[in-house]
XYZ file of C-alpha atoms in Angstrom:
781
model
C 159.488 154.830 -77.068
C 161.809 151.864 -77.731
C 161.330 148.803 -75.560
C 163.847 148.416 -72.756
C 166.207 145.462 -73.055
C 165.096 143.102 -70.264
C 166.369 139.755 -69.010
C 163.404 137.786 -70.457
C 163.775 139.576 -73.802
C 167.499 138.719 -73.895
C 166.765 135.060 -73.151
C 164.082 134.949 -75.857
C 166.422 136.558 -78.409
C 169.317 134.180 -77.686
C 167.062 131.094 -77.735
C 165.495 132.214 -81.015
C 168.925 132.713 -82.585
C 170.130 129.337 -81.366
C 167.099 127.711 -82.987
C 167.450 129.625 -86.272
C 168.596 126.869 -88.643
C 169.124 129.296 -91.521
C 171.528 131.358 -89.403
C 173.780 128.356 -88.816
C 173.964 127.620 -92.543
C 175.101 131.114 -93.508
C 178.752 132.012 -94.064
C 180.259 133.203 -90.800
C 180.516 136.879 -91.752
C 176.893 136.956 -92.963
C 175.737 135.260 -89.756
C 177.797 137.660 -87.639
C 176.370 140.649 -89.527
C 172.858 139.376 -88.790
C 173.658 139.159 -85.059
C 175.013 142.709 -85.140
C 171.769 143.874 -86.758
C 169.813 142.160 -83.964
C 171.990 143.916 -81.377
C 171.535 147.344 -82.971
C 167.782 146.863 -83.274
C 166.991 145.478 -79.810
C 169.640 147.260 -77.722
C 169.037 150.539 -79.613
C 172.674 151.020 -80.551
C 174.381 153.335 -83.020
C 177.077 150.924 -84.190
C 177.845 147.218 -83.745
C 181.078 145.748 -85.106
C 183.009 142.490 -84.877
C 186.821 142.547 -84.944
C 189.080 139.492 -85.152
C 192.819 139.176 -84.638
C 194.635 139.008 -87.969
C 196.671 136.025 -86.758
C 197.706 134.198 -83.593
C 200.990 136.144 -83.539
C 199.532 139.560 -84.311
C 197.787 141.978 -81.954
C 196.103 143.774 -84.889
C 192.312 143.627 -85.020
C 190.497 143.533 -88.377
C 186.841 144.470 -88.721
C 185.014 141.544 -90.379
C 181.419 142.705 -89.896
C 179.777 146.040 -89.123
C 176.275 147.488 -88.799
C 175.810 151.260 -88.492
C 172.301 152.462 -87.698
C 173.061 155.857 -89.239
C 175.156 154.789 -92.266
C 173.849 151.739 -94.164
C 176.457 149.636 -95.955
C 179.665 147.783 -95.095
C 181.120 150.878 -93.457
C 184.137 149.935 -91.352
C 184.479 146.382 -92.645
C 188.059 145.789 -93.709
C 189.520 148.423 -91.420
C 192.384 147.364 -89.143
C 193.285 148.564 -85.660
C 197.064 148.499 -85.185
C 197.598 146.673 -81.892
C 201.040 148.192 -81.429
C 199.569 151.695 -81.462
C 197.015 150.970 -78.719
C 198.642 148.572 -76.231
C 196.570 149.843 -73.284
C 193.287 149.117 -75.067
C 194.487 145.668 -76.235
C 195.669 144.872 -72.690
C 192.258 145.898 -71.313
C 190.544 143.508 -73.711
C 192.859 140.789 -72.452
C 191.786 141.451 -68.856
C 188.023 141.791 -69.201
C 185.318 139.505 -70.488
C 183.085 142.539 -70.966
C 184.371 146.154 -70.882
C 181.560 148.691 -70.295
C 182.579 152.341 -70.810
C 180.004 155.057 -70.212
C 182.277 157.922 -71.366
C 185.129 157.083 -73.751
C 186.611 160.553 -73.418
C 187.286 159.991 -69.710
C 188.172 156.293 -69.649
C 191.905 155.507 -69.398
C 191.679 152.384 -71.597
C 190.150 154.326 -74.500
C 192.480 157.316 -74.844
C 194.672 155.776 -77.584
C 191.670 155.471 -79.943
C 189.986 158.736 -79.004
C 191.312 160.870 -81.882
C 191.707 158.138 -84.499
C 188.408 156.344 -84.045
C 185.925 157.455 -81.366
C 185.760 161.167 -82.192
C 185.587 160.680 -86.010
C 182.814 158.128 -85.525
C 181.047 160.251 -82.907
C 181.176 157.399 -80.377
C 180.686 158.457 -76.749
C 179.972 155.131 -74.999
C 181.019 151.556 -75.736
C 180.363 148.030 -74.543
C 183.085 145.618 -75.680
C 182.686 141.842 -75.213
C 185.762 139.750 -75.913
C 185.918 136.588 -77.996
C 188.424 134.085 -76.646
C 190.136 131.008 -78.006
C 191.859 128.674 -75.538
C 192.008 131.463 -72.973
C 193.588 134.029 -75.370
C 192.002 137.104 -76.950
C 190.744 136.199 -80.430
C 188.476 139.136 -81.185
C 186.025 141.650 -79.777
C 182.353 142.517 -80.243
C 181.952 146.313 -80.045
C 178.553 147.817 -79.227
C 178.758 151.614 -79.466
C 176.603 154.675 -78.854
C 176.661 158.101 -80.478
C 175.172 161.279 -79.101
C 174.177 161.092 -75.436
C 176.411 159.126 -73.076
C 174.978 155.799 -72.034
C 175.169 153.999 -68.702
C 175.151 150.292 -69.506
C 172.832 148.132 -67.408
C 173.679 144.663 -66.078
C 171.130 143.251 -68.551
C 172.916 144.958 -71.465
C 176.286 143.722 -70.221
C 174.905 140.197 -69.942
C 173.400 140.509 -73.422
C 176.810 141.441 -74.845
C 178.405 138.432 -73.120
C 175.683 136.083 -74.406
C 175.931 137.496 -77.926
C 179.722 137.108 -78.132
C 179.398 133.528 -76.844
C 176.927 132.838 -79.656
C 179.331 134.400 -82.172
C 182.050 132.122 -80.804
C 179.821 129.091 -81.392
C 179.066 130.255 -84.932
C 182.780 130.733 -85.533
C 183.528 127.222 -84.289
C 180.735 125.770 -86.414
C 182.005 127.700 -89.449
C 185.523 126.405 -88.851
C 184.242 122.837 -88.662
C 182.275 123.361 -91.861
C 185.342 124.884 -93.532
C 187.367 121.851 -92.483
C 184.690 119.666 -94.052
C 184.960 121.576 -97.323
C 188.728 121.167 -97.202
C 188.239 117.443 -96.616
C 186.115 117.276 -99.755
C 188.897 119.002 -101.725
C 191.440 116.532 -100.437
C 189.175 113.642 -101.333
C 189.140 114.813 -104.897
C 192.952 115.005 -104.980
C 194.008 112.138 -102.751
C 191.089 109.983 -101.572
C 193.122 107.982 -99.105
C 194.423 111.108 -97.387
C 191.018 112.768 -97.233
C 189.615 110.962 -94.225
C 189.719 112.372 -90.707
C 193.092 111.171 -89.416
C 195.241 111.792 -86.424
C 198.696 113.134 -87.282
C 200.206 109.682 -86.723
C 197.575 107.976 -88.888
C 198.090 110.560 -91.613
C 201.876 110.154 -91.497
C 201.704 106.362 -91.791
C 199.165 106.536 -94.614
C 201.187 109.209 -96.449
C 204.405 107.188 -96.247
C 202.720 103.957 -97.345
C 201.222 105.767 -100.341
C 204.586 107.323 -101.202
C 206.452 104.035 -101.022
C 203.929 102.358 -103.342
C 205.402 104.494 -106.123
C 209.001 104.277 -104.908
C 209.569 100.768 -103.535
C 212.885 100.277 -101.776
C 213.093 103.900 -100.705
C 213.125 104.710 -97.001
C 211.098 107.629 -95.656
C 210.295 109.449 -92.419
C 207.567 111.944 -91.573
C 208.275 114.781 -89.091
C 206.318 117.640 -87.584
C 208.187 120.914 -87.059
C 208.259 122.948 -83.857
C 209.427 126.388 -84.979
C 209.712 127.794 -81.481
C 211.952 124.996 -80.219
C 213.713 124.615 -83.596
C 213.260 120.830 -83.559
C 211.508 118.214 -85.674
C 209.574 115.389 -84.034
C 209.419 111.995 -85.693
C 205.846 110.846 -86.297
C 206.364 107.742 -88.468
C 208.953 105.995 -90.634
C 208.882 103.220 -93.204
C 211.740 101.318 -94.765
C 214.356 98.744 -94.025
C 216.894 99.559 -91.295
C 215.334 102.833 -90.096
C 214.623 101.341 -86.690
C 218.382 101.493 -86.104
C 218.484 105.118 -87.289
C 215.564 106.335 -85.188
C 216.133 104.808 -81.794
C 213.937 106.145 -78.946
C 216.467 108.836 -78.043
C 216.530 110.062 -81.665
C 212.807 110.798 -82.094
C 213.271 114.552 -81.532
C 216.060 116.143 -83.579
C 217.449 119.688 -83.832
C 216.947 121.136 -87.285
C 220.529 122.353 -87.553
C 222.669 119.967 -89.603
C 219.802 117.659 -90.631
C 218.113 117.018 -93.961
C 214.866 118.359 -92.498
C 216.653 121.512 -91.393
C 218.122 122.097 -94.839
C 214.664 121.793 -96.453
C 213.045 124.110 -93.904
C 215.809 126.691 -94.298
C 215.564 126.610 -98.114
C 211.752 126.657 -98.154
C 211.681 124.130 -101.019
C 212.710 120.569 -101.822
C 216.396 119.881 -101.197
C 218.246 116.979 -102.844
C 221.597 115.804 -101.438
C 223.006 113.394 -104.053
C 226.284 112.625 -102.261
C 224.830 112.155 -98.831
C 227.740 110.250 -97.289
C 230.022 113.238 -98.008
C 227.582 115.911 -96.788
C 227.440 117.808 -93.514
C 224.168 116.026 -92.755
C 225.994 112.682 -92.666
C 228.019 113.881 -89.661
C 224.998 113.952 -87.294
C 224.157 110.969 -85.100
C 221.300 109.849 -87.347
C 223.252 110.729 -90.523
C 226.161 108.519 -89.520
C 223.908 105.522 -89.008
C 222.083 106.173 -92.303
C 225.351 106.520 -94.245
C 226.698 103.354 -92.640
C 223.606 101.509 -93.875
C 224.270 102.469 -97.488
C 222.339 105.739 -97.970
C 223.838 107.677 -100.881
C 221.093 110.176 -101.659
C 218.717 112.101 -99.407
C 215.765 114.348 -100.192
C 214.160 116.801 -97.794
C 210.579 117.836 -98.607
C 209.294 120.757 -96.520
C 205.585 120.735 -95.735
C 204.580 124.372 -95.899
C 201.122 125.735 -95.117
C 200.215 129.415 -95.413
C 203.883 130.295 -95.718
C 204.976 128.474 -92.572
C 206.855 125.166 -92.335
C 204.764 122.688 -90.348
C 206.663 119.474 -91.051
C 208.965 117.586 -93.379
C 209.254 114.292 -95.203
C 212.795 112.933 -95.553
C 213.675 110.282 -98.166
C 216.777 108.111 -98.299
C 217.983 106.075 -101.317
C 220.935 103.778 -101.917
C 221.255 104.886 -105.573
C 222.407 108.488 -105.809
C 221.075 108.734 -109.393
C 217.724 107.047 -108.825
C 215.681 110.254 -108.962
C 214.889 112.224 -112.117
C 213.604 115.710 -112.648
C 210.021 114.501 -113.028
C 210.320 112.716 -109.663
C 211.162 115.978 -107.932
C 208.191 117.626 -109.673
C 205.993 114.804 -108.363
C 207.366 115.422 -104.883
C 206.243 119.057 -105.189
C 202.677 117.893 -105.778
C 202.957 115.324 -103.001
C 204.291 117.998 -100.653
C 201.271 120.199 -101.380
C 198.883 117.306 -100.722
C 200.687 116.248 -97.549
C 200.919 119.844 -96.301
C 197.192 120.415 -96.652
C 196.430 117.044 -95.047
C 198.787 117.745 -92.136
C 197.381 121.242 -91.607
C 193.897 119.753 -91.665
C 194.908 117.161 -89.069
C 196.302 119.941 -86.872
C 193.099 121.951 -87.278
C 190.953 118.928 -86.429
C 193.001 118.403 -83.274
C 192.608 122.071 -82.383
C 188.866 122.100 -83.053
C 188.384 118.918 -81.071
C 190.284 120.538 -78.239
C 187.993 123.564 -78.384
C 184.845 121.440 -78.344
C 186.144 119.388 -75.403
C 187.511 122.238 -73.280
C 186.123 125.228 -71.430
C 186.952 128.532 -73.153
C 187.381 130.563 -69.953
C 189.685 128.242 -67.984
C 191.093 125.924 -70.657
C 190.051 122.925 -68.522
C 188.357 119.879 -70.082
C 184.565 120.225 -70.099
C 181.610 117.968 -69.233
C 181.693 116.116 -72.562
C 185.404 115.377 -72.134
C 184.751 114.195 -68.576
C 182.200 111.646 -69.774
C 184.533 110.451 -72.538
C 187.474 110.098 -70.149
C 185.423 108.330 -67.488
C 184.064 105.832 -70.007
C 187.540 105.211 -71.420
C 188.904 104.521 -67.924
C 185.988 102.180 -67.258
C 186.490 100.352 -70.561
C 190.140 99.746 -69.625
C 188.944 98.062 -66.433
C 186.212 95.942 -68.040
C 186.930 92.254 -67.807
C 189.145 92.610 -64.755
C 188.192 90.246 -61.952
C 188.560 93.082 -59.455
C 188.559 96.367 -61.418
C 190.604 99.151 -59.872
C 188.538 101.816 -58.168
C 188.053 105.315 -59.563
C 186.655 108.371 -57.794
C 184.719 111.409 -59.026
C 184.259 114.527 -56.893
C 182.085 117.470 -57.912
C 182.841 120.884 -56.380
C 180.345 123.729 -56.266
C 181.690 127.261 -55.820
C 179.180 128.967 -53.562
C 177.838 132.470 -54.204
C 179.671 132.961 -57.484
C 176.642 134.749 -58.890
C 176.864 137.265 -56.041
C 180.516 137.912 -56.950
C 179.395 138.718 -60.509
C 176.809 141.166 -59.153
C 179.059 142.750 -56.537
C 182.360 143.000 -58.419
C 181.341 142.698 -62.057
C 181.479 139.847 -64.541
C 185.127 140.434 -65.412
C 186.195 139.968 -61.789
C 183.878 136.973 -61.472
C 185.482 135.349 -64.507
C 188.930 136.142 -63.126
C 187.973 134.496 -59.840
C 186.859 131.353 -61.688
C 190.173 131.275 -63.561
C 192.160 131.638 -60.320
C 190.233 128.923 -58.500
C 190.266 126.564 -61.490
C 194.024 127.011 -61.871
C 194.569 126.393 -58.171
C 192.402 123.242 -58.201
C 194.043 121.958 -61.389
C 197.584 122.515 -60.108
C 196.950 120.674 -56.864
C 194.943 117.893 -58.526
C 197.660 117.351 -61.134
C 200.308 117.079 -58.420
C 198.186 114.330 -56.848
C 197.770 112.431 -60.115
C 194.182 113.599 -60.644
C 192.456 115.525 -63.462
C 190.311 118.675 -63.147
C 187.294 119.578 -65.330
C 184.923 122.549 -65.469
C 181.314 121.431 -65.838
C 179.411 124.680 -65.504
C 179.490 128.271 -64.323
C 180.199 127.371 -60.688
C 181.035 123.664 -60.836
C 184.339 121.781 -61.093
C 185.007 118.048 -61.196
C 188.063 116.111 -59.980
C 188.734 112.573 -61.199
C 190.962 110.245 -59.201
C 191.781 107.521 -61.769
C 192.633 105.087 -59.004
C 196.233 105.993 -58.211
C 195.318 107.133 -54.687
C 194.346 104.751 -51.914
C 190.989 105.532 -50.191
C 192.646 107.272 -47.234
C 194.893 109.329 -49.508
C 191.938 110.134 -51.773
C 190.016 111.607 -48.835
C 193.075 113.606 -47.810
C 193.459 114.852 -51.393
C 189.807 115.942 -51.462
C 190.317 117.823 -48.185
C 193.434 119.542 -49.501
C 191.698 120.654 -52.708
C 188.683 122.053 -50.851
C 190.902 123.816 -48.313
C 192.988 125.335 -51.118
C 189.883 126.732 -52.811
C 188.768 128.282 -49.515
C 191.993 130.203 -48.955
C 191.616 134.028 -49.143
C 191.753 135.536 -52.645
C 192.498 139.206 -53.373
C 190.176 140.481 -56.093
C 188.634 143.809 -56.981
C 190.076 145.471 -53.887
C 188.494 142.925 -51.554
C 189.691 139.777 -49.812
C 187.289 136.992 -50.759
C 186.934 133.721 -48.893
C 185.102 131.295 -51.141
C 183.198 128.363 -49.682
C 182.613 125.097 -51.493
C 180.327 122.097 -51.311
C 181.434 118.725 -52.654
C 179.791 115.449 -53.617
C 181.642 112.271 -54.509
C 180.945 108.840 -55.974
C 183.099 105.831 -56.810
C 183.419 103.287 -59.602
C 182.621 100.374 -59.537
C 180.940 100.627 -56.110
C 178.249 103.123 -57.123
C 177.999 103.055 -60.936
C 178.982 101.054 -63.998
C 178.893 103.806 -66.623
C 180.202 107.350 -66.931
C 176.736 108.888 -66.964
C 175.665 106.931 -63.886
C 178.813 107.903 -61.979
C 178.302 111.591 -62.785
C 174.657 111.353 -61.684
C 175.638 109.709 -58.393
C 178.229 112.385 -57.668
C 175.645 115.051 -58.556
C 173.143 113.556 -56.099
C 175.832 113.604 -53.417
C 176.602 117.253 -54.224
C 172.897 118.099 -53.990
C 172.818 116.394 -50.592
C 175.799 118.468 -49.412
C 174.132 121.683 -50.590
C 170.789 120.902 -48.958
C 172.305 119.787 -45.633
C 174.990 122.519 -45.668
C 177.667 119.843 -45.298
C 181.125 120.545 -46.669
C 181.150 117.224 -48.513
C 178.811 114.279 -49.014
C 179.543 110.814 -50.363
C 176.988 109.035 -52.500
C 174.788 106.384 -50.913
C 172.048 104.359 -52.647
C 169.456 106.011 -50.402
C 169.992 109.248 -52.321
C 168.346 107.748 -55.417
C 164.908 109.281 -55.561
C 165.229 110.619 -52.011
C 165.282 114.293 -52.952
C 161.819 115.622 -53.778
C 161.500 117.337 -57.112
C 161.377 121.120 -56.961
C 157.917 121.423 -58.571
C 156.448 118.925 -56.112
C 157.979 120.794 -53.191
C 156.734 124.113 -54.564
C 153.144 122.872 -54.604
C 153.556 121.356 -51.133
C 155.094 124.575 -49.784
C 152.217 126.644 -51.130
C 149.786 124.369 -49.265
C 151.963 124.389 -46.143
C 151.820 128.198 -46.005
C 148.011 127.962 -45.908
C 147.926 125.271 -43.201
C 149.903 124.455 -40.073
C 152.729 122.342 -41.523
C 155.507 124.904 -41.120
C 156.986 125.535 -37.691
C 159.065 128.339 -36.193
C 161.655 127.185 -33.700
C 163.675 129.511 -31.487
C 167.390 129.457 -30.624
C 168.435 131.585 -27.637
C 170.957 134.447 -27.790
C 172.781 135.394 -24.600
C 174.760 138.378 -23.426
C 178.333 137.116 -23.202
C 179.112 139.622 -20.449
C 176.243 138.669 -18.096
C 175.122 135.268 -19.341
C 171.515 136.533 -19.408
C 169.037 135.782 -22.189
C 169.048 138.760 -24.572
C 167.004 137.527 -27.532
C 166.453 134.614 -29.887
C 166.571 133.750 -33.559
C 163.544 132.284 -35.342
C 164.486 129.274 -37.498
C 162.152 127.703 -40.013
C 161.263 124.007 -39.735
C 159.154 121.876 -42.111
C 158.346 118.265 -41.162
C 157.173 117.105 -44.597
C 154.647 114.280 -44.508
C 156.524 112.238 -47.151
C 160.111 113.491 -47.287
C 160.693 114.164 -43.590
C 162.467 117.298 -42.380
C 163.225 119.654 -45.264
C 166.410 121.713 -44.816
C 165.736 125.462 -44.284
C 168.018 126.427 -47.182
C 166.021 124.108 -49.438
C 162.752 125.722 -48.314
C 164.082 129.204 -49.121
C 165.477 128.017 -52.467
C 162.111 126.550 -53.499
C 160.286 129.685 -52.318
C 162.619 132.027 -54.224
C 162.448 130.008 -57.424
C 158.666 129.710 -57.210
C 157.818 133.328 -56.305
C 156.691 132.328 -52.805
C 159.418 134.159 -50.895
C 157.221 137.156 -49.979
C 154.517 134.852 -48.622
C 157.105 132.828 -46.718
C 158.781 135.893 -45.168
C 155.461 137.386 -44.109
C 154.373 134.013 -42.675
C 157.563 133.959 -40.574
C 156.987 137.578 -39.495
C 153.350 136.869 -38.458
C 154.346 133.739 -36.534
C 157.235 135.611 -34.837
C 154.842 138.393 -33.793
C 152.434 135.806 -32.356
C 155.276 134.340 -30.308
C 156.362 137.824 -29.150
C 152.843 138.224 -27.762
C 153.276 134.986 -25.831
C 156.629 136.288 -24.554
C 154.862 139.385 -23.220
C 152.215 137.220 -21.560
C 154.876 135.583 -19.376
C 156.916 138.742 -18.815
C 159.707 137.893 -21.290
C 160.469 141.198 -23.013
C 163.126 140.028 -25.462
C 163.224 140.429 -29.253
C 163.054 137.833 -32.028
C 165.375 137.901 -35.050
C 164.090 136.705 -38.428
C 165.975 136.187 -41.692
C 165.215 138.398 -44.679
C 165.802 137.243 -48.278
C 167.527 139.053 -51.143
C 164.148 139.262 -52.843
C 162.636 141.089 -49.850
C 165.378 143.732 -50.089
C 164.451 144.347 -53.709
C 160.832 145.119 -52.657
C 160.538 148.809 -51.716
C 157.096 148.021 -50.200
C 158.590 145.513 -47.749
C 159.292 148.011 -44.893
C 155.698 149.322 -44.997
C 154.264 145.797 -44.881
C 156.322 144.909 -41.795
C 155.523 148.176 -40.042
C 151.784 147.759 -40.632
C 151.896 144.177 -39.385
C 153.605 145.156 -36.114
C 151.355 148.179 -35.627
C 148.256 145.999 -35.946
C 149.492 144.018 -32.930
C 150.661 147.033 -30.926
C 154.319 146.015 -31.015
C 157.341 148.271 -31.488
C 159.608 147.566 -34.501
C 162.621 147.102 -32.176
C 161.108 143.776 -31.012
C 161.541 142.245 -34.487
C 165.204 142.199 -35.511
C 166.009 141.556 -39.186
C 169.001 139.457 -40.268
C 170.280 140.077 -43.807
C 173.234 138.281 -45.429
C 176.152 140.136 -47.011
C 175.333 138.609 -50.388
C 171.782 139.951 -50.131
C 173.153 143.442 -49.505
C 175.586 143.191 -52.416
C 173.164 141.748 -54.987
C 171.911 145.290 -55.699
C 173.724 147.663 -53.308
C 171.749 150.763 -54.275
C 168.308 149.183 -53.829
C 169.393 147.317 -50.671
C 170.723 150.556 -49.130
C 167.404 152.282 -49.780
C 165.344 149.507 -48.165
C 167.700 149.125 -45.174
C 167.602 152.886 -44.583
C 163.785 152.865 -44.553
C 163.677 149.903 -42.167
C 166.123 151.569 -39.782
C 164.180 154.813 -39.983
C 161.059 152.957 -38.846
C 162.898 151.588 -35.799
C 163.835 148.089 -36.992
C 167.249 146.774 -35.932
C 168.990 145.422 -39.039
C 171.859 142.939 -38.596
C 174.301 141.537 -41.174
C 174.124 137.728 -40.942
C 177.004 135.329 -41.785
C 179.451 138.224 -41.739
C 182.852 137.367 -43.244
C 181.582 134.933 -45.886
C 180.334 137.498 -48.393
C 181.894 140.281 -50.421
C 180.978 143.491 -48.640
C 183.499 145.679 -46.866
C 183.460 147.765 -43.719
C 183.710 150.837 -45.948
C 180.366 149.896 -47.501
C 178.716 148.753 -44.263
C 179.581 151.977 -42.406
C 177.333 153.866 -44.804
C 174.333 151.730 -43.794
C 172.223 152.318 -40.650
C 172.951 148.860 -39.216
C 172.601 147.720 -35.617
C 174.899 144.684 -35.541
C 176.970 142.151 -37.423
C 176.711 138.422 -36.853
C 180.035 136.602 -37.274
C 179.652 133.405 -39.268
C 180.105 130.082 -37.477
C 182.951 129.063 -39.836
C 185.229 131.577 -38.059
C 183.878 130.930 -34.559
C 184.112 127.122 -34.713
C 187.912 127.047 -35.100
C 188.875 129.933 -32.809
C 190.419 127.659 -30.179
C 192.492 125.601 -32.629
C 193.196 128.170 -35.369
C 195.167 131.310 -34.571
C 194.217 132.717 -37.994
C 190.464 132.379 -37.315
C 190.952 133.794 -33.806
C 192.780 136.874 -35.122
C 190.236 137.401 -37.922
C 187.343 137.188 -35.455
C 189.009 139.581 -32.996
C 189.665 142.035 -35.840
C 186.030 141.894 -37.007
C 184.808 142.591 -33.461
C 187.161 145.566 -33.109
C 186.198 147.008 -36.490
C 182.475 146.598 -35.801
C 182.739 148.331 -32.429
C 184.660 151.122 -34.120
C 181.597 151.635 -36.314
C 179.291 151.560 -33.269
C 177.894 148.167 -34.262
C 176.999 145.407 -31.836
C 178.517 141.964 -32.483
C 176.815 138.560 -32.277
C 178.773 135.293 -32.644
C 176.959 132.175 -33.824
C 178.033 128.556 -33.594
C 179.460 128.644 -30.019
C 179.773 125.033 -28.900
C 182.173 125.106 -25.943
C 183.121 127.322 -23.008
C 186.678 127.860 -24.315
C 185.315 129.528 -27.453
C 182.851 131.571 -25.389
C 185.708 132.781 -23.167
C 187.778 133.904 -26.179
C 184.801 135.817 -27.573
C 184.041 137.357 -24.194
C 187.654 138.506 -23.824
C 187.520 139.988 -27.345
C 184.494 142.082 -26.338
C 181.838 140.219 -28.355
C 178.396 141.346 -27.174
C 176.113 138.358 -27.768
C 176.428 134.706 -28.653
C 174.322 131.764 -29.711
C 175.072 128.116 -30.260
C 174.670 124.629 -28.866
C 176.610 125.576 -25.728
C 173.545 127.554 -24.633
C 170.771 125.758 -26.445
C 169.675 124.319 -29.766
C 166.699 125.625 -31.702
C 163.478 124.450 -30.013
C 159.681 124.853 -30.329
C 158.000 127.760 -28.518
C 156.786 125.957 -25.381
C 160.129 124.247 -24.877
C 161.862 127.610 -25.318
C 159.608 129.251 -22.735
C 160.388 126.463 -20.249
C 164.115 126.826 -20.992
C 163.928 130.584 -20.472
C 162.003 130.173 -17.199
C 164.705 127.854 -15.840
C 167.388 130.491 -16.521
C 165.670 133.363 -14.714
C 167.842 134.620 -11.846
């Protein structure tokens, strides 16, 4: 039996390939073919192929590498898919990062290739992962199966995405290496033009070299924009040209100019009687003729059949040039064309290495470069202008990937990044993408402190506006951390670290935004230290379970309570509950932690019974518990050993936990409900489930998240959303609990809307057991 492709195996494969020095030295096609062989071998595929677009303007895909498990040899290499004949398939590749198809004969995006490709090749299932360049489709990795139809797992889909990313890196590295080889060629032809130049540096060097051989001649170097039909002046050299090329004459239409004549002809054009030519009638031509120009030469710079620029020469002597001079210009044009194309490629490659492929935004490396450049500009100033950095974390993005698929998750990132960038740009700020779920905003100092805070609020609010995706309305939540130069740091790396510490603080305290303070340095305990401490705390008496009351909104009577975890750490003080759960999940302690909470809650239920308080306790259940099919039996046995009914222990589960693996979660929830446990959906409205999904689950209640409840009085939108959720839940025979009630006005609105239960500071904060019992005794009628 072949080994199943697992997450750890995928990670090991990708890491091994990244570390394979020989792989990175191979020609790109050989390296790609090796990766395809790895895919076929470890994913047990029939065929693996890599297709690249023939050109930036063509939708055709050419097969550059192929591995067929059944037919050794190059096979399909060299074949071309005509993009015009399969627009639906090409459009699908443009939409998805990864396109998994279990049955090509039934999938709408595959019908165009069914007869011409899939049936002749015997392909029944495919997994296509797209290669992108600056946000545009550049190619596709095709993993295909013959014979029995195949249902692609999330691990296999992730493997395809990782593999195409690695191919993209190899492609970039190959391009850089190819540029280096081209540099070496140029060095052998024209040493001074062979170095790595910007376009402006190249133009100035090219003109200075040209004028060494032709002193007294005047020359200008242009780049050509074919789409706009204009040439842009890059550099000029020669007496009097500053009067010809005034600032308003740096971009010229090609029609009627010397450059235009050369581009139209596709070869060198000489105009011996310039003052009598049509070109002399343009604004620049008139000035040149008035300054004694009698001969002009247009040299087109052509690379791979396309004009990319021109060099224009002006002479006072109409007979100064001979036939051999024009032949020399041909050679010069070839040298300059290659050098200019190389400069363009270097710019493009630098852009790719400094920008995120999915969103097109500058990346972490570019952020550090830009921050340091801004700081260097301020060095030496008596009072350097301030500069702000804000990091934004998109919460629960991983759950979106699981619930809606990676393609929708990537689309969501693109939408949010575009929204943040548009707003930031309008405020004079710059947006960067640092990681999967992290953006950065730099305020270079144009905004005053008050305006900067307002800008940060506007950006966060914009990112939290509803987004329609995958048939659902998503409301993303963000956390933010900010730091300022020169108040908090003197270098780019330090400033980024300070902002990161502030972001970590916001995440751990569940604050919307945190600003860096020096106390954050070293204040956060390292995860491994906390993991060891938590393991010991579970054995001893360090952890505490506090209780927050829940009341019937109709009667005002105590109806239950929620158990909330507390950890007064001996060194680090109170550890946030979310941080405790995060450490437990990452360190495989979550089962122990959940069962500790359940045991402590049962012990407190027994104390309730001792004083005649017959209410239930709600505890929170992790995503990891829902993935454990043994979890319901463990809880049932624990309650049975104490003689308690399952209805006394209510279980709160977040939407994201339900959607992480809907099939497995449904199975576990059904078993819990069948045993008599009341299962509630916690933080309802912040995740990605729908009522259509929830109605299929045997749930007892939903718990509306505090973010909707808190603004009900002041926000009509939140009030209407909350009222709608209550109505929908009651329509599904679900009870409704509202959390975060802090004032009587909010309680009244919820009561009028028919909400069943409520909890919040209006009624009581979380408190230790004895304090809770005293509070409950005081409220008895």
